[in-house]
Coordinates of C-alpha atoms and ligand atoms in Angstrom, one line a residue:
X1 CA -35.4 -32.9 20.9
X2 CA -35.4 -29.1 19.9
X3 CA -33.6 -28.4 17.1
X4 CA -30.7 -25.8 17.8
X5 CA -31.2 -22.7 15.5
X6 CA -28.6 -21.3 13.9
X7 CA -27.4 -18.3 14.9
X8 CA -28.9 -15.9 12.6
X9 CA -26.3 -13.9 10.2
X10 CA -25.5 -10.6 12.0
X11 CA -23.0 -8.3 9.6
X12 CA -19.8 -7.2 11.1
X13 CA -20.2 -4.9 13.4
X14 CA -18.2 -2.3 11.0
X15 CA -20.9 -3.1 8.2
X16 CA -23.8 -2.1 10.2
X17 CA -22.3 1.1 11.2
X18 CA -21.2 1.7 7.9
X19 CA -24.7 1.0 6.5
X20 CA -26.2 3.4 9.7
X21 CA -23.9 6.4 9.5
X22 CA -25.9 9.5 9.8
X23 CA -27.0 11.1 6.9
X24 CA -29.9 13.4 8.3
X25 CA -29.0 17.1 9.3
X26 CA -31.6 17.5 11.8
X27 CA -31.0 14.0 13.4
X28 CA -27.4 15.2 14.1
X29 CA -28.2 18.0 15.2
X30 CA -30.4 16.9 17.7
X31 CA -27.9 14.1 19.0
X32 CA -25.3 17.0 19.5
X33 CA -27.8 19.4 21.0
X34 CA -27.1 22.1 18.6
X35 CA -29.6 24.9 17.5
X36 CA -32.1 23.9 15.2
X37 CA -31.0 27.5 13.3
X38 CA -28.3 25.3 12.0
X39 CA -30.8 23.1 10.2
X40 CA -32.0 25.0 6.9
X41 CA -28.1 25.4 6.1
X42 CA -27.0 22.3 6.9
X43 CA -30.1 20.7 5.0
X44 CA -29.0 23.5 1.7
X45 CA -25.6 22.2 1.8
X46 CA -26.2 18.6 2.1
X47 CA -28.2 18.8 -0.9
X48 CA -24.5 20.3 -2.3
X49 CA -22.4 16.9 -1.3
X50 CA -24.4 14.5 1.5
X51 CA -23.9 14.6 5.1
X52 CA -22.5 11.2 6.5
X53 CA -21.1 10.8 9.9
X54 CA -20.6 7.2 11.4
X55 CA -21.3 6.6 15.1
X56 CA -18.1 5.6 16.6
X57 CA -17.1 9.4 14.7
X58 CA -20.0 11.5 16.1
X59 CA -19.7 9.8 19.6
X60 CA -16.2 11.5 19.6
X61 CA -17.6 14.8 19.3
X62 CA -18.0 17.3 22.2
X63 CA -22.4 17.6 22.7
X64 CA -23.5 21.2 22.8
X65 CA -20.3 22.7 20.8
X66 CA -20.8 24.2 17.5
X67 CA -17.2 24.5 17.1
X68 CA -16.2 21.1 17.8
X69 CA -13.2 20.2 15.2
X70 CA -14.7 16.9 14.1
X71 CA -18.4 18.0 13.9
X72 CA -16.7 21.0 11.7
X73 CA -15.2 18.4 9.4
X74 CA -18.6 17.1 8.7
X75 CA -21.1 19.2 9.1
X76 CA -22.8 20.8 6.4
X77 CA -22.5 24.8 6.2
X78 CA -24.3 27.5 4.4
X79 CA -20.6 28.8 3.2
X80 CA -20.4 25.7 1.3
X81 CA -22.8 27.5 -1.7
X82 CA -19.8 30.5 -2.0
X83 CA -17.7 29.7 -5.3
X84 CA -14.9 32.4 -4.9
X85 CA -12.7 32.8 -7.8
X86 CA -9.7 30.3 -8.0
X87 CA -11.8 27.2 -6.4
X88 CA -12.7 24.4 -8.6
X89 CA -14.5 21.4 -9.1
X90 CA -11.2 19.8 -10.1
X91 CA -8.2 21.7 -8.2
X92 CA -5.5 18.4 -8.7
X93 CA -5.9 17.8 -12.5
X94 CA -7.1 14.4 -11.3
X95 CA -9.9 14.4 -14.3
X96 CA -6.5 14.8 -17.0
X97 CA -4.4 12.6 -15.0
X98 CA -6.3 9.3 -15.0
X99 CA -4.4 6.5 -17.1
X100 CA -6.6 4.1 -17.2
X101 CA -9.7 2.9 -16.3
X102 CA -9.4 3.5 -11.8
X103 CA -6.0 4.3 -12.4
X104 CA -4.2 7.6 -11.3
X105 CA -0.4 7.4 -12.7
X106 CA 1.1 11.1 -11.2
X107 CA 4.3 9.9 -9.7
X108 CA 7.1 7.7 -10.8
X109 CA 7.3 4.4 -9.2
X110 CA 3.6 4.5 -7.4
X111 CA 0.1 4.4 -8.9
X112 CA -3.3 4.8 -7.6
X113 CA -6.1 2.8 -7.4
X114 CA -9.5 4.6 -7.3
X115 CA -10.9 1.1 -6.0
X116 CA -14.7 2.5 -5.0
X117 CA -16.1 5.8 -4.7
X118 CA -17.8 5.2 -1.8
X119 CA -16.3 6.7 2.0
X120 CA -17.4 5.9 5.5
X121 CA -17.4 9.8 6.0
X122 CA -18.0 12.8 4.3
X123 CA -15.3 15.2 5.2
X124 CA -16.9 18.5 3.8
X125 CA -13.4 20.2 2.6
X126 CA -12.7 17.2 0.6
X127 CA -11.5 17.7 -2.9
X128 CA -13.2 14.4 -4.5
X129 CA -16.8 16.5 -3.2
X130 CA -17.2 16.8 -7.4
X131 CA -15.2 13.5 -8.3
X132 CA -17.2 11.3 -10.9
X133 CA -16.5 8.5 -9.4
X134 CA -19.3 6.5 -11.7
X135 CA -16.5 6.9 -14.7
X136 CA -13.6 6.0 -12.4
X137 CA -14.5 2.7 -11.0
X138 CA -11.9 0.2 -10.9
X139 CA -13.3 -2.8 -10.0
X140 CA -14.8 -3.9 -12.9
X141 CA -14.7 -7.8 -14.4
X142 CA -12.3 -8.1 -10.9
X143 CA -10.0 -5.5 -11.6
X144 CA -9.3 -6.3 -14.9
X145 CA -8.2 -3.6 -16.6
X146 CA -6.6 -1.8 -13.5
X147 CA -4.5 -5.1 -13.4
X148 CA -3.5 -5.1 -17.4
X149 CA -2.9 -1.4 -17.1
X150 CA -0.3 -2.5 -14.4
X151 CA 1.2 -5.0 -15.9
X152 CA 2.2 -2.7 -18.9
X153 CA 3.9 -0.6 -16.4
X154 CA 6.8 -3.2 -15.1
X155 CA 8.5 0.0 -12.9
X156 CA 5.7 0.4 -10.9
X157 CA 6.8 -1.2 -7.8
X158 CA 3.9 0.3 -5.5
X159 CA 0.1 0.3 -5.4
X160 CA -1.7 2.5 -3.7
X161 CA -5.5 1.7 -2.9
X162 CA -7.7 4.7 -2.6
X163 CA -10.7 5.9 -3.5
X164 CA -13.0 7.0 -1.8
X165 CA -12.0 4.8 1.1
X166 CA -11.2 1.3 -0.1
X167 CA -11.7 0.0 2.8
X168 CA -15.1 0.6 2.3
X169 CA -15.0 -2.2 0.2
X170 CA -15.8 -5.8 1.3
X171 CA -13.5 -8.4 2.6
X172 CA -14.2 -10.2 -0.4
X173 CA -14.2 -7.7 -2.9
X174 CA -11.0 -6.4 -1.4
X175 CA -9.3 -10.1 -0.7
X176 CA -9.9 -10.7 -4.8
X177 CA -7.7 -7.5 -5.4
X178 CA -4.6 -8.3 -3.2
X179 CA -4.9 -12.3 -4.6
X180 CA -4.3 -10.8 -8.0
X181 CA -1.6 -8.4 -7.1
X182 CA 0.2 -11.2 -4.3
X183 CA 0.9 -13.0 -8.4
X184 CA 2.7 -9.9 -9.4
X185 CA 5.8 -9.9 -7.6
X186 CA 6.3 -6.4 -9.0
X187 CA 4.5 -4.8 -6.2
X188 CA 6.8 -4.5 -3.5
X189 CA 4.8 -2.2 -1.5
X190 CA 0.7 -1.8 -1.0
X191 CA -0.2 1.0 0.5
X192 CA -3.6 2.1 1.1
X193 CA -5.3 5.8 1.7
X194 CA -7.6 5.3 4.3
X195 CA -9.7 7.0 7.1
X196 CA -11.3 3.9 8.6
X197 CA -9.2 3.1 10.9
X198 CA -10.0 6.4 12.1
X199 CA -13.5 6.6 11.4
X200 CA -14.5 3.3 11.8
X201 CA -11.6 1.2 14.1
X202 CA -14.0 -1.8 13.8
X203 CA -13.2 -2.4 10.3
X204 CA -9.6 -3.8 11.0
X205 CA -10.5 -7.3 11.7
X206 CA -8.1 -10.5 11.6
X207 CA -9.8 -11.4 8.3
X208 CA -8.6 -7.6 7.0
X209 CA -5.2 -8.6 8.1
X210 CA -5.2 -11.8 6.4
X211 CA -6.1 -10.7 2.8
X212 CA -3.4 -7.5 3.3
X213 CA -0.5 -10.0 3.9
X214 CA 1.7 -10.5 1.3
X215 CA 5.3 -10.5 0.1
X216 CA 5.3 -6.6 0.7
X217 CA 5.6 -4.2 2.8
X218 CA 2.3 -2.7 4.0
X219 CA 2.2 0.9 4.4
X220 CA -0.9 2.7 5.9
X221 CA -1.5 6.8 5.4
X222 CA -4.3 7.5 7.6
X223 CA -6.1 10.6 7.6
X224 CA -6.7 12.3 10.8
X225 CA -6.2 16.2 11.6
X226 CA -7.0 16.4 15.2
X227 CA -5.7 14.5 17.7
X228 CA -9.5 14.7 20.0
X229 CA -10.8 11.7 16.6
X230 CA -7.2 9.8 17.9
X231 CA -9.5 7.4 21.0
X232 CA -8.9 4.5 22.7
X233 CA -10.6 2.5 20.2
X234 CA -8.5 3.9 17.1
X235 CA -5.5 3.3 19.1
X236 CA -6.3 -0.5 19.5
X237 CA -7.1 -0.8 15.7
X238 CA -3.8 0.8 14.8
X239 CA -2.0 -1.3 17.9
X240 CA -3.3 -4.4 15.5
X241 CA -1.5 -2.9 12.7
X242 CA 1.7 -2.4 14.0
X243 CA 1.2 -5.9 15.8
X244 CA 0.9 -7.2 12.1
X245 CA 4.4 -5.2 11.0
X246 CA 2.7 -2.6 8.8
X247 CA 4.2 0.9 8.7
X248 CA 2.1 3.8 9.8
X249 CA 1.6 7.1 8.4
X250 CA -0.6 10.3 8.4
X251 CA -1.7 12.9 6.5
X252 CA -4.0 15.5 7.6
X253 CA -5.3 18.7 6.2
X254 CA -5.1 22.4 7.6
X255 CA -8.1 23.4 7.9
X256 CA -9.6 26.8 9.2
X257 CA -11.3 26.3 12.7
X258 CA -10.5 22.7 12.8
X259 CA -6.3 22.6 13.8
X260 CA -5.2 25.7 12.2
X261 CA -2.6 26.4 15.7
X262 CA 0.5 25.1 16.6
X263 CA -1.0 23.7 19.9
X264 CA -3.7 22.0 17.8
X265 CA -1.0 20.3 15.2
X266 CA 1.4 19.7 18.4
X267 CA -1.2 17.9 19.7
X268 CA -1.9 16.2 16.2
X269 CA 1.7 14.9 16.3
X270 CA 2.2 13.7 19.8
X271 CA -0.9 11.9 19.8
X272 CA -0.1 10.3 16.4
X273 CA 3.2 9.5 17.6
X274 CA 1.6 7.5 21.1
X275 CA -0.4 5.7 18.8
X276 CA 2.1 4.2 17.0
X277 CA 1.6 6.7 13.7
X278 CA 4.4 8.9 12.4
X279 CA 3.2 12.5 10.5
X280 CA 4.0 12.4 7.0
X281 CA 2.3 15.4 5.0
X282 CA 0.4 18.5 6.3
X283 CA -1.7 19.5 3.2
X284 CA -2.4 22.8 2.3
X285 CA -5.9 22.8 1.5
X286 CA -6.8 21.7 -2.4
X287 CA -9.2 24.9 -3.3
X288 CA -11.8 22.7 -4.3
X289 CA -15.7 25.0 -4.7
X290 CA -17.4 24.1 -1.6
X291 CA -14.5 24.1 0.7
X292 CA -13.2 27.9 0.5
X293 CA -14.0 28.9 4.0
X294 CA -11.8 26.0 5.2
X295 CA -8.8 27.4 3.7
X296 CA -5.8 28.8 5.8
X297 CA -3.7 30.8 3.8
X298 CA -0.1 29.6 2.5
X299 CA 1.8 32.0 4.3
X300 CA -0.1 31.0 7.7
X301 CA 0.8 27.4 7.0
X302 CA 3.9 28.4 6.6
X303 CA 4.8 29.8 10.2
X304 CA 2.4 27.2 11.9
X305 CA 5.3 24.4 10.3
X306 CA 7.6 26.4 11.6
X307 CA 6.6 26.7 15.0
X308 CA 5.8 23.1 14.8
X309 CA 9.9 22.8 13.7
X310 CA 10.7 24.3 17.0
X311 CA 8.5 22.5 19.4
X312 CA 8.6 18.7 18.1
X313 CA 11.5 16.2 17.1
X314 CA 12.3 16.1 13.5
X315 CA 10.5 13.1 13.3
X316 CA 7.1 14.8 14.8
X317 CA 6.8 17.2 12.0
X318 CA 4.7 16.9 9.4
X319 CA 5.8 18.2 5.4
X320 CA 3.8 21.1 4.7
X321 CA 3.1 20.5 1.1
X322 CA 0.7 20.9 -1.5
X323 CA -0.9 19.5 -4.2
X324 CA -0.5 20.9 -8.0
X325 CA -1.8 19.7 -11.4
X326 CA 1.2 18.7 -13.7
X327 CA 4.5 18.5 -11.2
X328 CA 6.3 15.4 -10.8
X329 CA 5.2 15.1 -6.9
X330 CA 3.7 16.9 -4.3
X331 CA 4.8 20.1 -3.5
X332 CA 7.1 21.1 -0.7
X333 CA 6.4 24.2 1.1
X334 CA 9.2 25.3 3.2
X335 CA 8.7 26.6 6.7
X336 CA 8.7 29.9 7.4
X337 CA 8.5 32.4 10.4
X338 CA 5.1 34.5 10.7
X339 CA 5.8 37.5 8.7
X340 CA 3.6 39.8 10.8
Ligands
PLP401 C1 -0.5 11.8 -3.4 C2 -0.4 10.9 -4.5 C3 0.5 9.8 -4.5 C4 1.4 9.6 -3.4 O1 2.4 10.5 -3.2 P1 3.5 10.3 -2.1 O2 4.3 11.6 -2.2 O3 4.3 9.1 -2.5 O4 2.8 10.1 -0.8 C5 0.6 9.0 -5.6 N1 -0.2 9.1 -6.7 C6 -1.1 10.2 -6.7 C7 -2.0 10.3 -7.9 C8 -1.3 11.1 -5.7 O5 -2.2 12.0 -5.7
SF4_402 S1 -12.0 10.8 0.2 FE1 -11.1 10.9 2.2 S2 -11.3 13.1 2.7 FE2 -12.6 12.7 1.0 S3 -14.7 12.4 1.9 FE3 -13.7 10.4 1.6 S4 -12.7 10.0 3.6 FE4 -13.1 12.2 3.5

């Protein structure tokens, strides 16, 4: 009699399209049906900070449109070479602020957890474009020092796991993390700083939810800044989520081109909210070198929350706010009519 064979060991689905996310200018291009005059750019720049873009992210994006918001957010431009006065390779004093080996200890209360550098996606306005992430890694010996560093700090009551993306990391890599924090009953919330749920819906498995559960609250600030990356698809992932009790939050970016308009961050919010995602901060872009021709100006963002104020429910509009080396939390920028 035949011998059954196993089944062979196929990866997670989210795994492989992790591992196959495209990294090759010309490739992308191609699959979009964009002008091969975008190439020698795109190429420069990618040599600047690498292109990645998963599937289930490009398939979102609209063939034939150069000024698609998501293939903006990841496609490499010549602009990215300018270095304007005022943008740096550090704009949020992160390189001062680290504590500890992983660790970033800004606010009272919280910490973060650089827990890889690694990201599914490489969102070209992104302030961690320069981060050395080699020096910052957290997981070391399994967390060791991270987890000393927090027991010395008793009033630290939340962790917050970012990166990078950690959930980039593995199930197992990840599960040891949350074992050693479910023995500190300090920790009464986990959040993490993600965009996979976005990026990649696949990676929120059962097994995810099983090594998140603890006796916390679970608190999720996804990143998304246009509500055309909010599909089907993400909405099941986050429908798992809020199946599982977790509380949902975003944070997006303004960025030029991308949803710098009221009808753009309206859109943003009501999708969020259908979803099952309420908005939480609407960041004024971190003037990071690279990213300058992403920038919307303060004032701008200023009357675009404003007009947000008057079209949305309280709870449907975002906190402009931005972030600055040295102050106890993020700034607040208040809302302000359009001067002009
Ligand atoms: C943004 C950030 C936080 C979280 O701030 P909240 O206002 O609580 O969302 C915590 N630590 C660091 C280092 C941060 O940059
Ligand atoms: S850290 Fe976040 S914003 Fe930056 S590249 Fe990674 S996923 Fe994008």
């Amino acid at each position: 009699m035949p011998i059954p064979s196993p089944q062979p060991q196929t990866p997670p689905d989210w795994r492989r399209q992790l591992a196959q996310a495209e990294r090759d200018p010309q490739a992308l291009l191609q699959r979009l049906r964009l002008p091969l005059s975008l190439l020698p750019a795109a190429e420069s720049a990618a040599r600047l900070f690498p292109l990645r873009a998963p599937e289930p992210w490009v398939r979102r994006i609209r063939p034939g449109d150069p000024d698609d918001p998501l293939l903006l957010q990841v496609l490499p431009l010549y602009a990215e070479h300018e270095t304007p006065a005022g943008f740096s390779t550090d704009p949020v004093g992160d390189g001062p602020a680290q504590s500890g080996p992983g660790i970033l200890h800004k606010y009272h209360g919280r910490v973060l957890m650089i827990t890889t550098g690694a990201c599914a996606i490489h969102c070209r306005y992104c302030f961690r474009r320069h981060f050395p992430y080699s020096e910052s890694q957290a997981g070391r010996n399994d967390w060791a020092d991270s987890l000393a560093w927090l027991d010395g700090h008793p009033e630290v009551d939340e962790v917050i796991l970012s990166g990078g993306d950690p959930l980039t990391l593995s199930d197992r890599r990840l599960g040891t993390l949350t074992r050693a924090l479910r023995q500190r009953p300090q920790v009464r919330r986990l959040r993490l700083h993600t965009r996979l749920p976005v990026v990649l819906p696949d990676r929120v498995t059962a097994e995810l939810l099983a090594l998140l559960d603890g006796p916390w609250e679970v608190v999720w600030v996804i990143h998304s800044n246009h509500a055309q990356e909010l599909d089907e698809a993400v909405a099941a992932a986050l429908g798992r989520l809020r199946s599982a009790g977790h509380w949902l939050l975003n944070q997006a970016v303004l960025l030029r081109r991308v949803n710098d308009s009221a009808d753009a961050l309206e859109a943003l919010s009501r999708r969020l909210f259908q979803v099952g995602v309420l908005p939480y901060y609407l960041h004024l872009l971190d003037r990071v070198q690279g990213a300058a021709h992403f920038e919307v100006p303060e004032a701008r963002g200023q009357a675009l929350a404003a007009e947000l104020g008057a079209r949305l429910p309280g709870y449907l509009v975002p906190r402009l706010a931005r972030e600055e080396a040295g102050e106890p939390a993020k700034t607040l920028v208040a809302p302000a009519p359009d001067a002009d």
